[in-house]
mmCIF file of C-alpha atoms in Angstrom:
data_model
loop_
_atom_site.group_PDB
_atom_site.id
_atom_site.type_symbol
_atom_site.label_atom_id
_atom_site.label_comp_id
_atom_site.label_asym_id
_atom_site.label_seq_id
_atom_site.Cartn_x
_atom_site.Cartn_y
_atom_site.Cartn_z
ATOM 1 C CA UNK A 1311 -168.685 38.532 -49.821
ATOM 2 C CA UNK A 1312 -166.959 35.402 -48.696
ATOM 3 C CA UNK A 1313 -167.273 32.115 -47.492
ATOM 4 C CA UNK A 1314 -166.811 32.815 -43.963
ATOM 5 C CA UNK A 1315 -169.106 35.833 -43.900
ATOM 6 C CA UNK A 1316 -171.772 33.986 -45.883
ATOM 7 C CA UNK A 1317 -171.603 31.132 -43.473
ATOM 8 C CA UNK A 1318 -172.202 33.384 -40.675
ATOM 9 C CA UNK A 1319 -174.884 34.964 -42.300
ATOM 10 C CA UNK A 1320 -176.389 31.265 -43.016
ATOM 11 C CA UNK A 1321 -176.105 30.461 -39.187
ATOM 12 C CA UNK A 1322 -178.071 33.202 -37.902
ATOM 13 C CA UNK A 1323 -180.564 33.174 -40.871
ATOM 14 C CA UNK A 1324 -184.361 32.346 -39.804
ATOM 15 C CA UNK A 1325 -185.931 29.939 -41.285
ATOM 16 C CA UNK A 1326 -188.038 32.448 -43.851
ATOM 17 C CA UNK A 1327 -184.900 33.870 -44.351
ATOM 18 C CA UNK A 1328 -183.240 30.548 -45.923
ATOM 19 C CA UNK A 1329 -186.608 30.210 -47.718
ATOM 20 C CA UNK A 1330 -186.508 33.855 -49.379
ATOM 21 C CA UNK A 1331 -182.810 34.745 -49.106
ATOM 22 C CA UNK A 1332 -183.138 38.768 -50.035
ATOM 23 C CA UNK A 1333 -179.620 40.087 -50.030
ATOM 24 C CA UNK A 1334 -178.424 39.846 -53.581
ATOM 25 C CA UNK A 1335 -175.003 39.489 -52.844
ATOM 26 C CA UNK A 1336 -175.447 36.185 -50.549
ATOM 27 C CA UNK A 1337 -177.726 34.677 -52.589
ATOM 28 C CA UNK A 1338 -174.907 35.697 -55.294
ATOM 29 C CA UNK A 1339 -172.112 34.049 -53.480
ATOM 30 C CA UNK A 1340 -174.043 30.614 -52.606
ATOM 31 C CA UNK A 1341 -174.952 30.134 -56.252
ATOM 32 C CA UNK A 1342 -171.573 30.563 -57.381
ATOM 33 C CA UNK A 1343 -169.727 28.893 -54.639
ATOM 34 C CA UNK A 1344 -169.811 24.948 -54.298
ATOM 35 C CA UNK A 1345 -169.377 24.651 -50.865
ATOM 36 C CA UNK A 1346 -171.436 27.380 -49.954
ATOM 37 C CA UNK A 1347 -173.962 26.335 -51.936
ATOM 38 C CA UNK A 1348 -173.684 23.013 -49.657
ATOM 39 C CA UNK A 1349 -174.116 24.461 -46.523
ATOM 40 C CA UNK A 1350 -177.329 26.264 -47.773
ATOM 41 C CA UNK A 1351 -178.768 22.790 -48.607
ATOM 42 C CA UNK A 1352 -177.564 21.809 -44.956
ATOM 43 C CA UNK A 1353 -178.829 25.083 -43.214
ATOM 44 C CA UNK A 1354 -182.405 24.942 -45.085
ATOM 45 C CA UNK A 1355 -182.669 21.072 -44.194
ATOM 46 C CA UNK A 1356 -181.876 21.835 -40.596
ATOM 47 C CA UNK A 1357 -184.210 24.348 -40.704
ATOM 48 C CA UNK A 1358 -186.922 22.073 -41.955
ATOM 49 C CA UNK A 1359 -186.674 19.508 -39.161
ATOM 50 C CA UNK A 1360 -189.739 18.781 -37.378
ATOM 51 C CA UNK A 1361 -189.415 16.680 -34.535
ATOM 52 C CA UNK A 1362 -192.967 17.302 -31.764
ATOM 53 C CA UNK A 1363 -192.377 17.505 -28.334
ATOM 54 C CA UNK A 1364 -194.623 14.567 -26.088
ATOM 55 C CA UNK A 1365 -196.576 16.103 -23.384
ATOM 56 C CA UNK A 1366 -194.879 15.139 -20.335
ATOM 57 C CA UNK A 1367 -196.794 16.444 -17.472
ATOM 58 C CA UNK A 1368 -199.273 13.609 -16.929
ATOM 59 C CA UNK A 1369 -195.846 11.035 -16.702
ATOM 60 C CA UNK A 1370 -194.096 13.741 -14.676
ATOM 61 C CA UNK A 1371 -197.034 13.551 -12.374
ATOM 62 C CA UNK A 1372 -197.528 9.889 -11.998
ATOM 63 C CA UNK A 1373 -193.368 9.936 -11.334
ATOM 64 C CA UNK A 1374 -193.755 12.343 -8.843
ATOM 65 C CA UNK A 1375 -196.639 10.381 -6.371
ATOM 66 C CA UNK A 1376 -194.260 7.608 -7.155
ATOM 67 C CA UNK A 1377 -191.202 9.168 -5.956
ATOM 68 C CA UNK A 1378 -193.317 10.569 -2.972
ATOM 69 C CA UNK A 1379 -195.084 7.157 -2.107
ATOM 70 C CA UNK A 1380 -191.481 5.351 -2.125
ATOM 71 C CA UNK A 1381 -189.931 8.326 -0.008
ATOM 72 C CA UNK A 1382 -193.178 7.732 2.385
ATOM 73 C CA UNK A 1383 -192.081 3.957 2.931
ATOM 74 C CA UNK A 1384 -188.869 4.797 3.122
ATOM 75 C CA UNK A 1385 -189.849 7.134 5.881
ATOM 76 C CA UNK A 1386 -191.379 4.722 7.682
ATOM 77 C CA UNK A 1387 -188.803 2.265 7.853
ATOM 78 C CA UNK A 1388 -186.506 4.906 8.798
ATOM 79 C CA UNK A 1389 -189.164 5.508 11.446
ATOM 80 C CA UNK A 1390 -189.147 1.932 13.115
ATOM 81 C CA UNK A 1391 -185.495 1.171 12.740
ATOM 82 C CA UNK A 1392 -184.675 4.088 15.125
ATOM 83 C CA UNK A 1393 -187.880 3.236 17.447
ATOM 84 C CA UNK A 1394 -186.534 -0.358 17.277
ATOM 85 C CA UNK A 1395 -182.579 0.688 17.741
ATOM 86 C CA UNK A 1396 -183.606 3.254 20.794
ATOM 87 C CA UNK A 1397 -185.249 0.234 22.201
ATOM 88 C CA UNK A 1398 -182.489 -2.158 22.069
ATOM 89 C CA UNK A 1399 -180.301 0.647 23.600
ATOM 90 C CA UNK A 1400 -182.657 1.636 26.232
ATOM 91 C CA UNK A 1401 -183.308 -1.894 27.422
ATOM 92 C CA UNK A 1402 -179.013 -2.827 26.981
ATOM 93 C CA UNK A 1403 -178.732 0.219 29.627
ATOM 94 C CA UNK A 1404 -181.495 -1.122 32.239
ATOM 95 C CA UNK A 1405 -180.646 -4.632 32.100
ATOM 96 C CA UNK A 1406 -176.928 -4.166 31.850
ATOM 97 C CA UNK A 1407 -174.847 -6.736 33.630
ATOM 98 C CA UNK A 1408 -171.735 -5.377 33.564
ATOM 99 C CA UNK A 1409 -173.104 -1.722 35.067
ATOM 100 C CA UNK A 1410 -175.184 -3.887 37.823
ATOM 101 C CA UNK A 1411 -173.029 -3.542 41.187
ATOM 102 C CA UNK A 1412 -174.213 -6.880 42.162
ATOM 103 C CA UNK A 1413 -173.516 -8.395 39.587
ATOM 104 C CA UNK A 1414 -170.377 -7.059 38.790
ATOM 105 C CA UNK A 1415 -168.973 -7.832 42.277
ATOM 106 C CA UNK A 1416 -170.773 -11.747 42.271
ATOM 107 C CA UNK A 1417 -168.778 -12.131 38.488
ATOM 108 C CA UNK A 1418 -165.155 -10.693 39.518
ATOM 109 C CA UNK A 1419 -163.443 -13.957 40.126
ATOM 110 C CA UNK A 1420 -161.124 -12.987 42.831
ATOM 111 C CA UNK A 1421 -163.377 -10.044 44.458
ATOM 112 C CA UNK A 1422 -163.715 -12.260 47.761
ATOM 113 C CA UNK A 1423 -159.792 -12.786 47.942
ATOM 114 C CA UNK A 1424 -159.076 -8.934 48.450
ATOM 115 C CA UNK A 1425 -157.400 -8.928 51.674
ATOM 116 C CA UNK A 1426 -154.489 -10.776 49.958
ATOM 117 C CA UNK A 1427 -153.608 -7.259 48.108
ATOM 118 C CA UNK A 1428 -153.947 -5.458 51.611
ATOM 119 C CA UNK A 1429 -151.634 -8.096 52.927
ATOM 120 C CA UNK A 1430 -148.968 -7.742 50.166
ATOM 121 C CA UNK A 1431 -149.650 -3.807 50.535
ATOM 122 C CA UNK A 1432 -148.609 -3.975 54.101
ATOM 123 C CA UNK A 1433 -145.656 -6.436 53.213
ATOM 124 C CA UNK A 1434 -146.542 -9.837 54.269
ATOM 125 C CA UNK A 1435 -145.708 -12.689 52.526
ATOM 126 C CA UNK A 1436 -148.308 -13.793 51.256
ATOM 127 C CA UNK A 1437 -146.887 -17.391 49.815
ATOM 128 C CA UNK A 1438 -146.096 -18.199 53.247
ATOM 129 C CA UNK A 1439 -150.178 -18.199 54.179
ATOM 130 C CA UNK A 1440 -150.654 -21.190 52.527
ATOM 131 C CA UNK A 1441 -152.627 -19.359 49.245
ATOM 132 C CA UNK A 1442 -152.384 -20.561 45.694
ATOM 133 C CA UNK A 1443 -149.699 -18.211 44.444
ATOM 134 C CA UNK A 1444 -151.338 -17.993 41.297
ATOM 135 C CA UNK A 1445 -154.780 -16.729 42.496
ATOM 136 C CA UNK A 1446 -152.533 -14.574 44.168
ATOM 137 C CA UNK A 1447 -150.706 -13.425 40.843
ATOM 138 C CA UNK A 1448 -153.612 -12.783 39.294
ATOM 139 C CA UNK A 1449 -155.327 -10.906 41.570
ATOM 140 C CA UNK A 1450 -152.516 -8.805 41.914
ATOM 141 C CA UNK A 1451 -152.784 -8.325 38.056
ATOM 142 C CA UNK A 1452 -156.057 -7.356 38.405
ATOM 143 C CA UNK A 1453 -155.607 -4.800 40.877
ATOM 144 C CA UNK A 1454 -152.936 -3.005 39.852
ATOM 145 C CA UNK B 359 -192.018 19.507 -0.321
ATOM 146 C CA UNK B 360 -193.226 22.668 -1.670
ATOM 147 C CA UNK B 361 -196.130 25.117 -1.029
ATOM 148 C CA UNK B 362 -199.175 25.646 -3.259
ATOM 149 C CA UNK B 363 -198.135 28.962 -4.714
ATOM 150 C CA UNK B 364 -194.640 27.597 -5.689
ATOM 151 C CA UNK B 365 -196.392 24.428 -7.233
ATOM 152 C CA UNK B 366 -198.444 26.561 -9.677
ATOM 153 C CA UNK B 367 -195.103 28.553 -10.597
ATOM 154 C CA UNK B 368 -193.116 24.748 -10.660
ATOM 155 C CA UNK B 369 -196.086 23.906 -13.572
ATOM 156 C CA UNK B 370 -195.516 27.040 -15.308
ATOM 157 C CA UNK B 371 -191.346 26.403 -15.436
ATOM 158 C CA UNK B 372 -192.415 22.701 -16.456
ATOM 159 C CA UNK B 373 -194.336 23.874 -19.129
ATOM 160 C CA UNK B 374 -192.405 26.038 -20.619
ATOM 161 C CA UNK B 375 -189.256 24.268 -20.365
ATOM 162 C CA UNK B 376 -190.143 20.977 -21.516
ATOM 163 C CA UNK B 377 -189.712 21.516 -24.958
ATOM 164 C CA UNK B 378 -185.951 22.293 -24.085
ATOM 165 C CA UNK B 379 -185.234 19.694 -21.302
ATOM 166 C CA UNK B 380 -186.758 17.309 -24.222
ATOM 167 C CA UNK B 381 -184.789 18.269 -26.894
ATOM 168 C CA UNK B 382 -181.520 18.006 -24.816
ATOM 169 C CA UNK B 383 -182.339 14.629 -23.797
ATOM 170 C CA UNK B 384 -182.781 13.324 -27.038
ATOM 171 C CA UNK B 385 -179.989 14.499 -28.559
ATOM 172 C CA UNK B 386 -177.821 12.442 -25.908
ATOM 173 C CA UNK B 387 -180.105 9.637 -26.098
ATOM 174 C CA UNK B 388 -181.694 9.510 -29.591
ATOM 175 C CA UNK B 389 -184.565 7.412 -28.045
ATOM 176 C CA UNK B 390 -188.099 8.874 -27.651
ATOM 177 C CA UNK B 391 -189.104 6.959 -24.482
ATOM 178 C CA UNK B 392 -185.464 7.221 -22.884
ATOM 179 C CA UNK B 393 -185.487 10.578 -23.260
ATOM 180 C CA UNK B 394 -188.943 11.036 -21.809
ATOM 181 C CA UNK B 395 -187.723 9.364 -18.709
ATOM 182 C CA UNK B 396 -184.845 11.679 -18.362
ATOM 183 C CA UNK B 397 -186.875 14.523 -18.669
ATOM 184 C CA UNK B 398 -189.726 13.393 -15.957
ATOM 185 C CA UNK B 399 -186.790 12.270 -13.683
ATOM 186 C CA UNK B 400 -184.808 15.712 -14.516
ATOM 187 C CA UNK B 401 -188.156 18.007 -13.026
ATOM 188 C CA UNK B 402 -188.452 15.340 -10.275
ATOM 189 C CA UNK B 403 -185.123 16.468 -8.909
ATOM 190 C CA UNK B 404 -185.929 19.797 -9.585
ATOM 191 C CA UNK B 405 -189.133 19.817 -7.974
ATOM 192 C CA UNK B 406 -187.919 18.567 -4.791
ATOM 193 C CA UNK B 407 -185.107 21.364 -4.812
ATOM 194 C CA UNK B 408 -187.911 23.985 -6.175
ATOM 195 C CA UNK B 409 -187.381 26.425 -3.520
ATOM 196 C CA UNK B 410 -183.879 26.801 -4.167
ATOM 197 C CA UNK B 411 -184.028 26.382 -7.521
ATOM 198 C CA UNK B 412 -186.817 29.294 -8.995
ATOM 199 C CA UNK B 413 -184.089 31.793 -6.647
ATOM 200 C CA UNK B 414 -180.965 30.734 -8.810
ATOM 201 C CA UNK B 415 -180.077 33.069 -11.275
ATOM 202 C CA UNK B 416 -180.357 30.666 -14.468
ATOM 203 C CA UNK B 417 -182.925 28.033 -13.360
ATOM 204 C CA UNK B 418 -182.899 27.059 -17.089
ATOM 205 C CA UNK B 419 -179.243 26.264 -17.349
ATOM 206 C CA UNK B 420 -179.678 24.716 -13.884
ATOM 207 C CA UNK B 421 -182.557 22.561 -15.558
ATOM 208 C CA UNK B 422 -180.314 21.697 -18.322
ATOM 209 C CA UNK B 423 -177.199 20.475 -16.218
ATOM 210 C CA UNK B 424 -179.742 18.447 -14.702
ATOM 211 C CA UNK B 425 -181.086 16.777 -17.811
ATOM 212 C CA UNK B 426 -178.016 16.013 -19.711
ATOM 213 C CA UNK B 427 -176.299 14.581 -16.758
ATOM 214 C CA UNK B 428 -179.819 12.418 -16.215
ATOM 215 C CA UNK B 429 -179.750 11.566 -20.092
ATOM 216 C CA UNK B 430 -175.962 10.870 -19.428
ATOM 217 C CA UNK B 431 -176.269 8.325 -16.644
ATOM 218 C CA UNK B 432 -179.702 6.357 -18.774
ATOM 219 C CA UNK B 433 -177.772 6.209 -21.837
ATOM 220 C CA UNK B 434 -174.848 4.675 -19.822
ATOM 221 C CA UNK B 435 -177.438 2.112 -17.955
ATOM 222 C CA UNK B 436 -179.046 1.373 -21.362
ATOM 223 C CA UNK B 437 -175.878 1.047 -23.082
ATOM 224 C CA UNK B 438 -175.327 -1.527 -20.642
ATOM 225 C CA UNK B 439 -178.397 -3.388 -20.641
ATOM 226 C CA UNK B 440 -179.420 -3.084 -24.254
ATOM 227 C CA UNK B 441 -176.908 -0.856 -26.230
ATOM 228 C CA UNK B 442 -178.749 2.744 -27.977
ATOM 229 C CA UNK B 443 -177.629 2.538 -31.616
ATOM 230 C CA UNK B 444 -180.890 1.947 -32.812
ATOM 231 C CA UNK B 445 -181.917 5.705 -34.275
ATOM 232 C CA UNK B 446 -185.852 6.159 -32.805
ATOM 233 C CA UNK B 447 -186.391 7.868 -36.545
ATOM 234 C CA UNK B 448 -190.215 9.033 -35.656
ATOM 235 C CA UNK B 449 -188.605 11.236 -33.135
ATOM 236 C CA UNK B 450 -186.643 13.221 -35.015
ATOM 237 C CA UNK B 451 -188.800 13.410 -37.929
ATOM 238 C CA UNK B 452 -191.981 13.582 -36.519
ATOM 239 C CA UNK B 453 -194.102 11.644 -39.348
ATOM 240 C CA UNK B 454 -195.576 8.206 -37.682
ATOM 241 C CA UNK B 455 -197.333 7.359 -40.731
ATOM 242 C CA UNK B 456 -195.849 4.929 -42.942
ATOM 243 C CA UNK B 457 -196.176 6.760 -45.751
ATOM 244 C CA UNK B 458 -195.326 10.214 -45.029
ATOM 245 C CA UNK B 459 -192.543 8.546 -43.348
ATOM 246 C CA UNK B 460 -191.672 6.534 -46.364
ATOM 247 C CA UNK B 461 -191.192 10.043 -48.709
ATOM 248 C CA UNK B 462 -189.528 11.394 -46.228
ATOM 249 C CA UNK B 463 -187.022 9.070 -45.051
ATOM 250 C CA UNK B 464 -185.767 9.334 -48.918
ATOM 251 C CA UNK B 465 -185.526 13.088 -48.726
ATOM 252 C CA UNK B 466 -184.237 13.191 -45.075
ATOM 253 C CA UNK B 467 -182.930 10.121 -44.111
ATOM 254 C CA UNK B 468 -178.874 10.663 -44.429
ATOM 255 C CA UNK B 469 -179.731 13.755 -42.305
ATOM 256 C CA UNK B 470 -181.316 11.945 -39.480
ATOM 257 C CA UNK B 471 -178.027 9.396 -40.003
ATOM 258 C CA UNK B 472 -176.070 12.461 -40.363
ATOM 259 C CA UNK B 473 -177.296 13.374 -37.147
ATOM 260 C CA UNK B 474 -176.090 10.554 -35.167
ATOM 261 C CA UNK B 475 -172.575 11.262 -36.022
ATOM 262 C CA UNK B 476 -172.209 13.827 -34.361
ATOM 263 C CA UNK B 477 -171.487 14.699 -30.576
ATOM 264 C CA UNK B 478 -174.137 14.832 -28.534
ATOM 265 C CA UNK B 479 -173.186 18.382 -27.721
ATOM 266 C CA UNK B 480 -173.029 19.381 -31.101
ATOM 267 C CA UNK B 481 -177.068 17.842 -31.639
ATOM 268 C CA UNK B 482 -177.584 19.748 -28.388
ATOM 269 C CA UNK B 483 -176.721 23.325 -30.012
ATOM 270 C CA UNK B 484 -178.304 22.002 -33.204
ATOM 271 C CA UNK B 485 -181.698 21.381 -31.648
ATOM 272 C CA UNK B 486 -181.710 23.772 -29.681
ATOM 273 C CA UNK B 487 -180.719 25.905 -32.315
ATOM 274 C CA UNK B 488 -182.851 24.606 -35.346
ATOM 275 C CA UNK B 489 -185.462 22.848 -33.830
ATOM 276 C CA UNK B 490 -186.533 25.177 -31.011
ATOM 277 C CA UNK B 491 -185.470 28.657 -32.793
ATOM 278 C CA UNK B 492 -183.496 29.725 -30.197
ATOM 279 C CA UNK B 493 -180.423 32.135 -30.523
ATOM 280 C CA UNK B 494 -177.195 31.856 -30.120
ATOM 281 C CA UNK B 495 -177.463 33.780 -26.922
ATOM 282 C CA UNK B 496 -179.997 31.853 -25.467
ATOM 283 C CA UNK B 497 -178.239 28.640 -26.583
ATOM 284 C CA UNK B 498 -175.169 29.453 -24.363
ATOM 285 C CA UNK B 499 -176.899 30.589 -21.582
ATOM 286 C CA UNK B 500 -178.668 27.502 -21.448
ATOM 287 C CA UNK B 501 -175.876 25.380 -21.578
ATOM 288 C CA UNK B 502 -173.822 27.496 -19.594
ATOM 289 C CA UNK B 503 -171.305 27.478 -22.388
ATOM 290 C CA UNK B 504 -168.904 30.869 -23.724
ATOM 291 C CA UNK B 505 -170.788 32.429 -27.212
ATOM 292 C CA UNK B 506 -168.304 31.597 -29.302
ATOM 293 C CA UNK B 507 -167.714 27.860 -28.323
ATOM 294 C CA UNK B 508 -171.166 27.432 -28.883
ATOM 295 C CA UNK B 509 -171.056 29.223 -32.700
ATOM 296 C CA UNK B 510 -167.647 27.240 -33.368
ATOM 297 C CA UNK B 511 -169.686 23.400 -32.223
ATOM 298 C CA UNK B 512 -172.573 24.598 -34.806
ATOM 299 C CA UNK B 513 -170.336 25.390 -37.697
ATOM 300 C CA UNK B 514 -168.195 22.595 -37.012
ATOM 301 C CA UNK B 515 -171.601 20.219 -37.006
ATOM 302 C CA UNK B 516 -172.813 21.893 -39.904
ATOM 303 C CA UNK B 517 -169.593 21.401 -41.735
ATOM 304 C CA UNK B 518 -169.492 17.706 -41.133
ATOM 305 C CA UNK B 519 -173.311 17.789 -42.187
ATOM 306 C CA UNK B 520 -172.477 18.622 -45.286
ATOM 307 C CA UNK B 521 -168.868 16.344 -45.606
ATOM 308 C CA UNK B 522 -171.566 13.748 -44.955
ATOM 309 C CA UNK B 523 -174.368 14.925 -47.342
ATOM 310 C CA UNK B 524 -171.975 15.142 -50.402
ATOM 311 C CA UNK B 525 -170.555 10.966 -49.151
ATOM 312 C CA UNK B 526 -174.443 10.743 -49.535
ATOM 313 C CA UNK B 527 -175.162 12.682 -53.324
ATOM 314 C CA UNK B 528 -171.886 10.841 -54.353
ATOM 315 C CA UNK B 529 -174.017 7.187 -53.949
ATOM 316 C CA UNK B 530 -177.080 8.878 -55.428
#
């Protein structure tokens, strides 16, 4: 027998086994051998820990409603910020200015000075009808 | 959420796998409390994911991922906020009375010590091992480790247990 095999023997060993160790040539080899008499003392002290498990069901409930209460207001929130956002979206869309034709006609600057671009279109010179060259520029920007 | 039927099989899983989810967690995080937390917050997550979960084939090594990397990220928080060196010693040797706990703290105390020394994954296999009687077998499947990296981590933990326990009979 040696140390390796002993060793191996010692990690698979129950506990009752470590108590009564009833192969004669193991319990042969650990009394003679110094370091296999070591990890005996290790193995059976391993063995004899004792460490007792809490019962963790109660705090795993009382967790849980936690967790579930939090994901409720969280829910919520969740809830109201879209109502809230489809709100703000749905009344952007009705009282758009930009998408109102009134309006958008009433805020285009040059809109009323249109026939300027029909007269430049049809190759007029425009400059010469006393305008603000300019406006006229600008429109013309616009436009095209 | 899930449905009545599953619930009463979630409590059975719970109860039968606390002892394990426990002892994993306190070998990363050597606190009673801490580890307590991870374990509650460990069956939280796999509550919520029940459905899938009970259908995996190793719901137990799932479980254990799940713990360790939940021990993992409180040990790392309370590292932070309050540093984990300090060894909850009625944990691991179960005796809250001061006297028991007085004899035995001679006779076990460079074990408990002994214990801290090592990786967490070697205290995993070691609990696991020791404490819940569990076999080699089982060990690796729960961990989701090969057999024989699971054998080599024990003998190399047991090997440095008893490095450490002759440093300890030399100052006896």
């Amino acid at each position: 027998m040696d140390c390796n095999n002993t060793m191996d023997w010692l990690d698979n060993a129950k506990k009752t086994e470590l108590e009564n160790i009833t192969d004669a040539e193991i319990k042969r080899h650990i009394e003679s051998c110094e370091s296999c008499g070591k990890y005996y003392r290790v193995s059976v002290a391993l063995s004899k820990m004792d460490a007792p498990v809490p019962e963790m069901w109660g705090a795993f409930e009382e967790k849980l409603s936690g967790f579930r209460n939090a994901n409720r207001v969280w829910g919520i929130r969740y809830a109201l910020i879209s109502i809230a956002a489809s709100l703000v979206v749905a009344v952007g869309l009705i009282f758009n200015p930009w998408t109102s034709p009134e309006k958008s006609v009433k805020s285009y600057p040059y809109s009323d000075q249109l026939e300027y671009v029909a007269e430049l279109s049809e190759g007029r010179n425009y400059l010469q009808s006393g305008n603000d060259p300019l406006e006229c520029y600008y429109t013309l920007s616009i436009n095209y | 959420m899930i449905q009545k039927t599953n619930e009463s099989e979630f409590e059975e899983f719970f109860k039968e796998n606390q002892k394990l989810a426990y002892r994993i967690a306190f070998a990363i995080l050597r606190k009673r409390d801490l580890a307590e937390d991870a374990v509650t917050d460990g069956f939280v997550r796999i509550y919520n994911k029940w459905n899938q979960v009970r259908d995996m084939d190793n719901p137990q090594g799932y479980l254990a991922r799940t713990i360790s990397n939940r021990a993992k990220t409180l040990w790392v928080k309370n590292s932070v906020t309050q540093g984990v060196s300090e060894l909850d010693e009625e944990a691991v040797s179960g005796h809250s009375d001061p006297e028991t706990k007085m004899v035995h703290s001679e006779q076990d105390r460079w074990l408990e010590k002994a214990l801290e020394t090592l990786k967490s994954v070697e205290r995993e296999i070691i609990y696991l091992k020791d404490l819940d009687g569990l076999k080699f077998e089982e060990v690796a499947n729960v961990l989701n480790m090969n057999l024989s990296t699971v054998k080599s981590h024990y003998r190399r933990a047991k090997l440095k247990l008893t490095t450490l326990m002759e440093d300890y009979d030399g100052l006896q």
